[in-house]
Amino acid sequence: MINTPSSTPWLSIVGIGEEGWTTLTPVAQQCITQAEILVGSDRHFALIPPVAAPEQWRWGSPFSATIARILERRGQSVCVLASGDPMCFGVGSLLAQRLPLAELQILPAPSAFSLACARLGWALPEIETLSLCGRDPALLNALLYPGAKILALSADSSTPATIAQQLCQQGWGASHLMVLEHLGGSQERIVSEVAETWSNPAIAALNTVAIECRASDGARYFPPRLAGLPDAAYHHDGQLTKREVRAITMAALAPCPGQLLWDVGAGCGSIGIEWMRSDRRCRAIAIEQHPQRLQFITQNAIALGTPNLQIVAGSAPTALDGLPQPDAIFIGGGVTVPGVLDRCWQALKVGGRLVVNAVTLESEQLLLTEQQRLGGELSRVAVQRAEPIGRFFSWKALAPITQWTVIKKA
């Protein structure tokens, strides 16, 4: 089938590199010169010759306010200037989420990642990538493993030092940092140092950081997307879904990229954190009422590279009011509280998964009743670990878990 645009594009998004105007295609140059409204930063405007656009806007704060202004001028000839590829952690993807593709004309330049790989001889599909522009540097923690190669878009000249500090705190101070400045331009330069001996050299505001990960003694790392991190990875007060049960629970939840999880009675946050670690696009909300456990959730989310885990302080079902509709729900505690299970089932999307772990007879009885009403599968999980008894070892049983997994049909 051939798709034909239903309307003429009114919004152009032009990616522009360090060499500016001379590297743009004739089509991109025409989009800029014929625009009624031209949007960009001071740096972008400095890369093009003076133009006669009736209106020239600089990006404001918050960023979303300028996006809203652009959408208000729908139908007028608007051109947005972006750095490199606007669809790579750029404004292009934000606008594409809000407008039909037929109304857009997107003209990318090479991304900073592509240029960095060309300079370093790295294969882009084998690289971990992230943006630290307006994002928590703790995101880096989820990508650390021996031999990893990471490319990070910097917010400004201070970002490389922040990355070096973050690596040292996590036991990765031996990692090699390469800061690539002004990629694709006449001022291009690479500054290379080891994280633990970072000397805070003068760095250009426009830079990309390449990291070759090398673990120091005692480095903490857990492979990305691993289900069932060691129990010792978490700060907790005993309210922790144990590693073996956690791995089984994550398999039952079956996260898909971009999906949202409610972790109800989150304890130390382990299920929500591992849900988000399964894919960078996954989102989770941890609902917990205990003050100390709320602190544990925050600490664990940062340490394990999921600082964007949303934390809701309160008890279900009241604390669930107003939350976005989830694709999956895990209830790890409080299932016998009146209204919790009904509220969760009502909120769950059609096709979504509900997984409940029970340890008490009362909660098991409830799960049996609900399984007979709504269907799904009941499983019994019993784990034993070998532990020393004097000079010998013996099996010590963990508390058995009854797990109910059900998919909402309608």
Short mmCIF file of C-alpha atoms in Angstrom, two decimals:
data_model
loop_
_atom_site.label_atom_id
_atom_site.label_comp_id
_atom_site.label_asym_id
_atom_site.label_seq_id
_atom_site.Cartn_x
_atom_site.Cartn_y
_atom_site.Cartn_z
CA MET A 1 0.00 0.00 0.00
CA ILE A 2 1.26 3.49 -0.85
CA ASN A 3 0.72 6.20 1.76
CA THR A 4 -0.02 9.63 0.30
CA PRO A 5 0.19 12.69 2.58
CA SER A 6 -3.26 14.07 3.26
CA SER A 7 -2.03 17.61 3.73
CA THR A 8 0.91 19.85 2.89
CA PRO A 9 3.61 19.99 5.60
CA TRP A 10 3.54 23.33 7.40
CA LEU A 11 6.22 22.49 10.00
CA SER A 12 9.81 21.84 8.93
CA ILE A 13 12.40 20.51 11.37
CA VAL A 14 15.89 21.09 10.02
CA GLY A 15 18.91 19.41 11.59
CA ILE A 16 21.99 21.57 11.36
CA GLY A 17 25.62 20.63 12.04
CA GLU A 18 28.64 22.61 13.21
CA GLU A 19 29.50 23.79 9.69
CA GLY A 20 26.09 25.39 9.40
CA TRP A 21 24.56 26.77 6.24
CA THR A 22 27.00 25.39 3.67
CA THR A 23 26.30 21.78 4.63
CA LEU A 24 22.51 22.10 4.35
CA THR A 25 20.68 20.73 1.31
CA PRO A 26 18.86 23.18 -0.99
CA VAL A 27 15.55 21.90 0.41
CA ALA A 28 16.66 22.60 3.98
CA GLN A 29 17.91 26.07 3.03
CA GLN A 30 14.59 26.81 1.34
CA CYS A 31 12.66 25.75 4.45
CA ILE A 32 14.66 28.27 6.48
CA THR A 33 14.47 31.18 4.04
CA GLN A 34 10.75 30.82 3.33
CA ALA A 35 9.57 30.30 6.91
CA GLU A 36 7.16 32.79 8.47
CA ILE A 37 8.35 31.68 11.92
CA LEU A 38 11.89 30.46 12.61
CA VAL A 39 12.58 28.70 15.93
CA GLY A 40 16.00 27.87 17.40
CA SER A 41 18.68 28.71 19.91
CA ASP A 42 21.23 31.49 19.70
CA ARG A 43 23.80 28.93 18.56
CA HIS A 44 21.54 27.78 15.73
CA PHE A 45 20.89 31.32 14.52
CA ALA A 46 24.65 31.98 14.52
CA LEU A 47 25.12 29.07 12.09
CA ILE A 48 22.91 30.55 9.34
CA PRO A 49 22.99 33.87 7.47
CA PRO A 50 20.49 36.58 8.42
CA VAL A 51 17.03 35.64 7.17
CA ALA A 52 13.88 37.64 6.63
CA ALA A 53 11.51 35.49 8.67
CA PRO A 54 8.86 37.84 10.14
CA GLU A 55 9.17 36.09 13.52
CA GLN A 56 12.26 34.54 15.07
CA TRP A 57 11.79 32.68 18.35
CA ARG A 58 14.35 31.46 20.85
CA TRP A 59 13.60 28.40 22.92
CA GLY A 60 12.08 29.47 26.23
CA SER A 61 11.85 27.92 29.65
CA PRO A 62 10.13 25.61 30.15
CA PHE A 63 10.89 23.97 26.81
CA SER A 64 7.30 22.77 26.56
CA ALA A 65 6.04 26.36 26.46
CA THR A 66 7.71 26.95 23.09
CA ILE A 67 6.33 23.64 21.81
CA ALA A 68 2.85 24.87 22.76
CA ARG A 69 3.46 28.17 20.91
CA ILE A 70 4.44 26.27 17.78
CA LEU A 71 1.28 24.17 17.90
CA GLU A 72 -0.81 27.31 18.29
CA ARG A 73 0.49 28.47 14.88
CA ARG A 74 -0.62 25.29 13.15
CA GLY A 75 -0.96 25.86 9.43
CA GLN A 76 1.54 28.70 9.19
CA SER A 77 4.98 28.13 7.68
CA VAL A 78 7.17 27.26 10.68
CA CYS A 79 10.77 26.03 10.62
CA VAL A 80 12.47 24.61 13.71
CA LEU A 81 16.26 24.43 13.81
CA ALA A 82 17.75 21.47 15.68
CA SER A 83 21.23 20.13 16.38
CA GLY A 84 22.20 17.15 14.24
CA ASP A 85 19.45 14.56 13.96
CA PRO A 86 16.23 15.99 15.49
CA MET A 87 14.85 12.47 15.92
CA CYS A 88 17.77 11.36 18.14
CA PHE A 89 16.92 12.61 21.65
CA GLY A 90 15.76 15.78 19.88
CA VAL A 91 12.81 18.08 19.39
CA GLY A 92 11.69 16.21 16.29
CA SER A 93 10.41 13.24 18.26
CA LEU A 94 8.47 15.53 20.63
CA LEU A 95 6.71 17.28 17.76
CA ALA A 96 6.09 14.01 15.90
CA GLN A 97 4.17 12.75 18.95
CA ARG A 98 1.80 15.71 18.74
CA LEU A 99 1.20 16.07 15.01
CA PRO A 100 0.29 13.82 12.07
CA LEU A 101 3.38 12.89 10.07
CA ALA A 102 1.81 14.40 6.94
CA GLU A 103 2.11 17.87 8.53
CA LEU A 104 5.84 17.50 9.15
CA GLN A 105 8.94 17.70 7.02
CA ILE A 106 11.98 16.37 8.90
CA LEU A 107 15.43 16.97 7.42
CA PRO A 108 18.15 15.46 9.65
CA ALA A 109 21.88 16.06 9.73
CA PRO A 110 24.28 13.39 11.09
CA SER A 111 23.70 12.80 14.80
CA ALA A 112 26.40 13.37 17.41
CA PHE A 113 26.36 9.61 17.98
CA SER A 114 27.05 8.86 14.32
CA LEU A 115 29.87 11.40 14.19
CA ALA A 116 31.39 10.12 17.45
CA CYS A 117 31.35 6.52 16.20
CA ALA A 118 33.04 7.66 12.99
CA ARG A 119 35.82 9.32 14.98
CA LEU A 120 36.29 6.41 17.41
CA GLY A 121 35.76 3.51 15.03
CA TRP A 122 32.85 2.21 17.12
CA ALA A 123 29.87 0.35 15.64
CA LEU A 124 26.77 2.32 16.60
CA PRO A 125 24.42 -0.70 17.01
CA GLU A 126 26.82 -2.09 19.64
CA ILE A 127 26.92 1.11 21.73
CA GLU A 128 24.82 2.10 24.74
CA THR A 129 23.47 5.62 24.21
CA LEU A 130 21.74 8.17 26.42
CA SER A 131 21.15 11.88 26.77
CA LEU A 132 22.01 13.79 29.94
CA CYS A 133 20.44 17.01 28.69
CA GLY A 134 18.01 17.84 31.46
CA ARG A 135 18.17 14.25 32.73
CA ASP A 136 19.46 12.69 35.93
CA PRO A 137 23.07 11.45 35.57
CA ALA A 138 22.08 8.39 37.65
CA LEU A 139 20.62 7.00 34.40
CA LEU A 140 24.21 6.05 33.63
CA ASN A 141 24.21 3.48 36.47
CA ALA A 142 21.90 1.13 34.54
CA LEU A 143 24.38 0.88 31.63
CA LEU A 144 27.57 -0.03 33.50
CA TYR A 145 29.03 -3.47 32.83
CA PRO A 146 32.51 -4.71 31.90
CA GLY A 147 33.47 -3.79 28.37
CA ALA A 148 30.48 -1.51 27.81
CA LYS A 149 30.91 1.40 25.42
CA ILE A 150 28.64 4.34 26.13
CA LEU A 151 27.93 7.59 24.29
CA ALA A 152 26.25 10.36 26.28
CA LEU A 153 24.96 13.70 25.02
CA SER A 154 26.13 16.40 27.44
CA ALA A 155 23.98 19.15 28.89
CA ASP A 156 26.93 21.57 29.04
CA SER A 157 30.63 21.84 29.82
CA SER A 158 30.15 20.48 33.36
CA THR A 159 28.67 17.15 32.26
CA PRO A 160 31.99 15.29 31.70
CA ALA A 161 33.09 16.06 35.27
CA THR A 162 29.70 14.89 36.56
CA ILE A 163 30.09 11.65 34.62
CA ALA A 164 33.61 11.13 35.99
CA GLN A 165 32.33 11.63 39.54
CA GLN A 166 29.40 9.26 38.95
CA LEU A 167 31.70 6.56 37.62
CA CYS A 168 34.04 6.86 40.62
CA GLN A 169 31.14 6.62 43.07
CA GLN A 170 30.01 3.37 41.45
CA GLY A 171 33.48 1.83 41.40
CA TRP A 172 34.18 2.49 37.72
CA GLY A 173 36.93 5.09 38.17
CA ALA A 174 39.27 3.15 35.84
CA SER A 175 36.96 3.88 32.90
CA HIS A 176 38.34 5.84 29.97
CA LEU A 177 36.55 9.08 29.06
CA MET A 178 36.80 10.77 25.68
CA VAL A 179 35.09 14.14 25.36
CA LEU A 180 34.36 15.01 21.74
CA GLU A 181 33.83 18.76 21.25
CA HIS A 182 32.21 20.54 18.30
CA LEU A 183 31.79 17.35 16.27
CA GLY A 184 31.75 18.03 12.53
CA GLY A 185 33.12 21.55 12.87
CA SER A 186 36.41 23.36 12.45
CA GLN A 187 36.91 23.47 16.25
CA GLU A 188 36.52 19.72 16.68
CA ARG A 189 38.68 18.30 19.48
CA ILE A 190 38.92 15.16 21.63
CA VAL A 191 39.93 15.36 25.30
CA SER A 192 40.84 11.98 26.76
CA GLU A 193 41.37 11.08 30.45
CA VAL A 194 40.64 8.37 33.01
CA ALA A 195 37.63 9.04 35.25
CA GLU A 196 39.46 8.71 38.57
CA THR A 197 42.15 11.19 37.49
CA TRP A 198 39.81 13.64 35.74
CA SER A 199 41.57 17.00 35.91
CA ASN A 200 38.61 19.25 35.02
CA PRO A 201 40.09 20.66 31.81
CA ALA A 202 38.28 23.49 30.04
CA ILE A 203 35.55 21.81 27.99
CA ALA A 204 33.34 23.34 25.30
CA ALA A 205 29.63 23.56 26.12
CA LEU A 206 28.81 21.51 23.00
CA ASN A 207 30.25 18.07 23.64
CA THR A 208 29.54 14.35 23.58
CA VAL A 209 31.14 11.96 26.09
CA ALA A 210 32.38 8.51 25.10
CA ILE A 211 33.01 6.00 27.90
CA GLU A 212 34.94 2.75 27.78
CA CYS A 213 33.83 1.01 30.97
CA ARG A 214 36.52 -0.55 33.12
CA ALA A 215 35.70 -1.78 36.61
CA SER A 216 37.85 -0.93 39.60
CA ASP A 217 38.15 -3.27 42.58
CA GLY A 218 34.80 -3.57 44.34
CA ALA A 219 32.80 -2.13 41.44
CA ARG A 220 29.03 -2.64 41.63
CA TYR A 221 27.39 -3.69 38.42
CA PHE A 222 24.41 -5.68 37.32
CA PRO A 223 23.89 -6.54 33.66
CA PRO A 224 21.14 -4.44 32.05
CA ARG A 225 17.82 -6.22 31.65
CA LEU A 226 18.76 -8.92 34.18
CA ALA A 227 15.64 -10.12 36.02
CA GLY A 228 16.37 -11.05 39.61
CA LEU A 229 19.19 -8.85 40.85
CA PRO A 230 21.01 -10.11 43.96
CA ASP A 231 19.20 -9.28 47.19
CA ALA A 232 22.33 -7.40 48.29
CA ALA A 233 21.76 -4.89 45.47
CA TYR A 234 18.95 -3.34 47.52
CA HIS A 235 18.72 -1.35 50.73
CA HIS A 236 15.76 -2.82 52.62
CA ASP A 237 14.33 -3.65 56.03
CA GLY A 238 13.36 -7.21 55.16
CA GLN A 239 10.40 -6.22 52.97
CA LEU A 240 12.05 -7.48 49.79
CA THR A 241 10.79 -9.87 47.15
CA LYS A 242 13.64 -12.39 47.20
CA ARG A 243 15.77 -12.86 44.10
CA GLU A 244 14.34 -16.19 42.92
CA VAL A 245 10.74 -15.07 43.42
CA ARG A 246 11.52 -11.70 41.84
CA ALA A 247 12.80 -13.37 38.67
CA ILE A 248 9.64 -15.49 38.45
CA THR A 249 7.49 -12.42 39.13
CA MET A 250 9.18 -10.43 36.37
CA ALA A 251 8.60 -13.30 33.95
CA ALA A 252 4.92 -13.29 34.92
CA LEU A 253 4.66 -9.52 34.47
CA ALA A 254 6.32 -9.79 31.01
CA PRO A 255 7.29 -6.10 30.53
CA CYS A 256 7.21 -4.66 27.03
CA PRO A 257 9.00 -1.43 26.00
CA GLY A 258 7.02 1.69 26.85
CA GLN A 259 4.58 0.01 29.22
CA LEU A 260 3.58 1.37 32.64
CA LEU A 261 3.60 -0.71 35.84
CA TRP A 262 1.92 -0.02 39.15
CA ASP A 263 3.98 -1.57 41.99
CA VAL A 264 1.45 -1.58 44.82
CA GLY A 265 2.94 -2.05 48.28
CA ALA A 266 6.37 -1.52 46.76
CA GLY A 267 8.52 -2.26 49.83
CA CYS A 268 12.03 -1.27 48.74
CA GLY A 269 10.97 -0.81 45.11
CA SER A 270 12.65 -3.89 43.60
CA ILE A 271 9.88 -4.89 41.18
CA GLY A 272 9.36 -1.38 39.79
CA ILE A 273 13.12 -0.90 39.44
CA GLU A 274 13.66 -4.17 37.56
CA TRP A 275 10.64 -3.43 35.37
CA MET A 276 12.30 -0.14 34.33
CA ARG A 277 15.71 -1.77 33.88
CA SER A 278 14.19 -4.22 31.38
CA ASP A 279 13.98 -1.39 28.81
CA ARG A 280 14.72 2.33 29.05
CA ARG A 281 11.22 3.12 27.76
CA CYS A 282 9.45 1.22 30.54
CA ARG A 283 7.82 3.32 33.27
CA ALA A 284 6.78 2.42 36.79
CA ILE A 285 4.98 3.92 39.77
CA ALA A 286 5.87 2.63 43.23
CA ILE A 287 3.11 3.04 45.82
CA GLU A 288 4.29 2.71 49.43
CA GLN A 289 3.20 4.23 52.75
CA HIS A 290 6.09 3.36 55.10
CA PRO A 291 8.44 6.40 55.48
CA GLN A 292 11.69 4.43 55.76
CA ARG A 293 10.79 2.23 52.80
CA LEU A 294 10.08 5.33 50.73
CA GLN A 295 13.67 6.37 51.44
CA PHE A 296 14.91 2.91 50.43
CA ILE A 297 12.99 3.16 47.14
CA THR A 298 14.62 6.51 46.34
CA GLN A 299 18.11 5.25 47.20
CA ASN A 300 17.69 2.03 45.24
CA ALA A 301 16.24 3.74 42.19
CA ILE A 302 19.23 6.09 41.95
CA ALA A 303 21.86 3.42 42.64
CA LEU A 304 20.40 1.03 40.08
CA GLY A 305 19.94 3.58 37.30
CA THR A 306 16.19 4.22 37.39
CA PRO A 307 15.96 7.71 38.93
CA ASN A 308 12.75 8.39 37.00
CA LEU A 309 10.81 5.80 39.00
CA GLN A 310 7.72 7.67 40.19
CA ILE A 311 7.11 7.28 43.91
CA VAL A 312 3.69 7.80 45.47
CA ALA A 313 3.58 8.06 49.27
CA GLY A 314 0.36 6.60 50.58
CA SER A 315 -1.68 3.44 50.95
CA ALA A 316 -3.88 1.77 48.40
CA PRO A 317 -6.61 2.04 47.33
CA THR A 318 -6.73 5.79 48.13
CA ALA A 319 -3.24 6.49 46.79
CA LEU A 320 -4.19 5.02 43.41
CA ASP A 321 -6.65 7.80 42.62
CA GLY A 322 -5.60 9.96 39.68
CA LEU A 323 -2.71 7.76 38.54
CA PRO A 324 -2.31 7.06 34.81
CA GLN A 325 -3.81 3.80 33.61
CA PRO A 326 -1.32 0.94 33.88
CA ASP A 327 -0.43 -1.84 31.45
CA ALA A 328 0.49 -4.13 34.35
CA ILE A 329 0.03 -4.18 38.10
CA PHE A 330 2.00 -6.02 40.77
CA ILE A 331 0.57 -6.28 44.28
CA GLY A 332 3.28 -7.31 46.69
CA GLY A 333 1.57 -6.24 49.89
CA GLY A 334 -1.84 -5.18 51.14
CA VAL A 335 -3.96 -7.34 48.83
CA THR A 336 -6.38 -8.10 51.69
CA VAL A 337 -7.04 -4.40 52.34
CA PRO A 338 -10.66 -3.79 51.33
CA GLY A 339 -10.97 -2.29 47.86
CA VAL A 340 -7.35 -2.73 46.76
CA LEU A 341 -7.85 -5.66 44.39
CA ASP A 342 -11.10 -4.28 42.94
CA ARG A 343 -9.54 -0.85 42.37
CA CYS A 344 -6.51 -2.34 40.65
CA TRP A 345 -8.58 -4.59 38.41
CA GLN A 346 -10.82 -1.68 37.44
CA ALA A 347 -7.81 0.50 36.55
CA LEU A 348 -5.92 -2.13 34.54
CA LYS A 349 -6.02 -1.80 30.75
CA VAL A 350 -7.75 -4.48 28.74
CA GLY A 351 -5.04 -6.96 27.81
CA GLY A 352 -3.00 -5.94 30.85
CA ARG A 353 -1.50 -8.30 33.43
CA LEU A 354 -2.18 -8.46 37.15
CA VAL A 355 0.30 -10.38 39.28
CA VAL A 356 -0.22 -10.86 43.02
CA ASN A 357 2.16 -12.55 45.47
CA ALA A 358 0.62 -13.86 48.69
CA VAL A 359 2.32 -15.22 51.83
CA THR A 360 -0.51 -15.44 54.38
CA LEU A 361 -3.41 -17.89 54.51
CA GLU A 362 -5.87 -15.00 54.37
CA SER A 363 -4.34 -13.58 51.20
CA GLU A 364 -4.13 -17.07 49.64
CA GLN A 365 -7.82 -17.59 50.36
CA LEU A 366 -8.62 -14.29 48.62
CA LEU A 367 -6.54 -15.25 45.58
CA LEU A 368 -8.33 -18.60 45.27
CA THR A 369 -11.71 -16.84 45.36
CA GLU A 370 -10.65 -14.26 42.77
CA GLN A 371 -9.06 -16.87 40.52
CA GLN A 372 -12.36 -18.73 40.42
CA ARG A 373 -14.13 -15.49 39.50
CA LEU A 374 -11.67 -13.95 37.01
CA GLY A 375 -9.56 -16.87 35.85
CA GLY A 376 -5.81 -16.83 35.49
CA GLU A 377 -3.16 -19.13 36.93
CA LEU A 378 -2.19 -19.94 40.50
CA SER A 379 1.39 -21.06 41.23
CA ARG A 380 3.18 -22.08 44.39
CA VAL A 381 6.82 -20.98 44.66
CA ALA A 382 8.99 -22.59 47.32
CA VAL A 383 12.71 -21.79 47.48
CA GLN A 384 15.41 -23.28 49.67
CA ARG A 385 18.91 -21.93 50.05
CA ALA A 386 21.94 -23.77 51.37
CA GLU A 387 23.26 -22.17 54.54
CA PRO A 388 26.04 -23.20 56.96
CA ILE A 389 25.30 -25.10 60.14
CA GLY A 390 28.59 -25.34 61.98
CA ARG A 391 31.04 -27.12 59.66
CA PHE A 392 28.24 -28.34 57.36
CA PHE A 393 25.50 -26.95 55.13
CA SER A 394 21.78 -27.48 55.26
CA TRP A 395 18.76 -26.25 53.35
CA LYS A 396 16.87 -23.29 54.77
CA ALA A 397 13.45 -22.64 53.32
CA LEU A 398 12.28 -19.16 52.43
CA ALA A 399 8.65 -18.30 53.04
CA PRO A 400 6.64 -19.96 50.23
CA ILE A 401 4.77 -17.66 47.86
CA THR A 402 1.42 -18.19 46.18
CA GLN A 403 1.34 -16.26 42.90
CA TRP A 404 -1.75 -15.38 40.90
CA THR A 405 -1.33 -14.17 37.33
CA VAL A 406 -4.32 -13.05 35.28
CA ILE A 407 -4.80 -11.15 32.01
CA LYS A 408 -7.74 -8.78 31.78
CA LYS A 409 -9.88 -9.91 28.86
CA ALA A 410 -12.47 -7.13 28.89
#
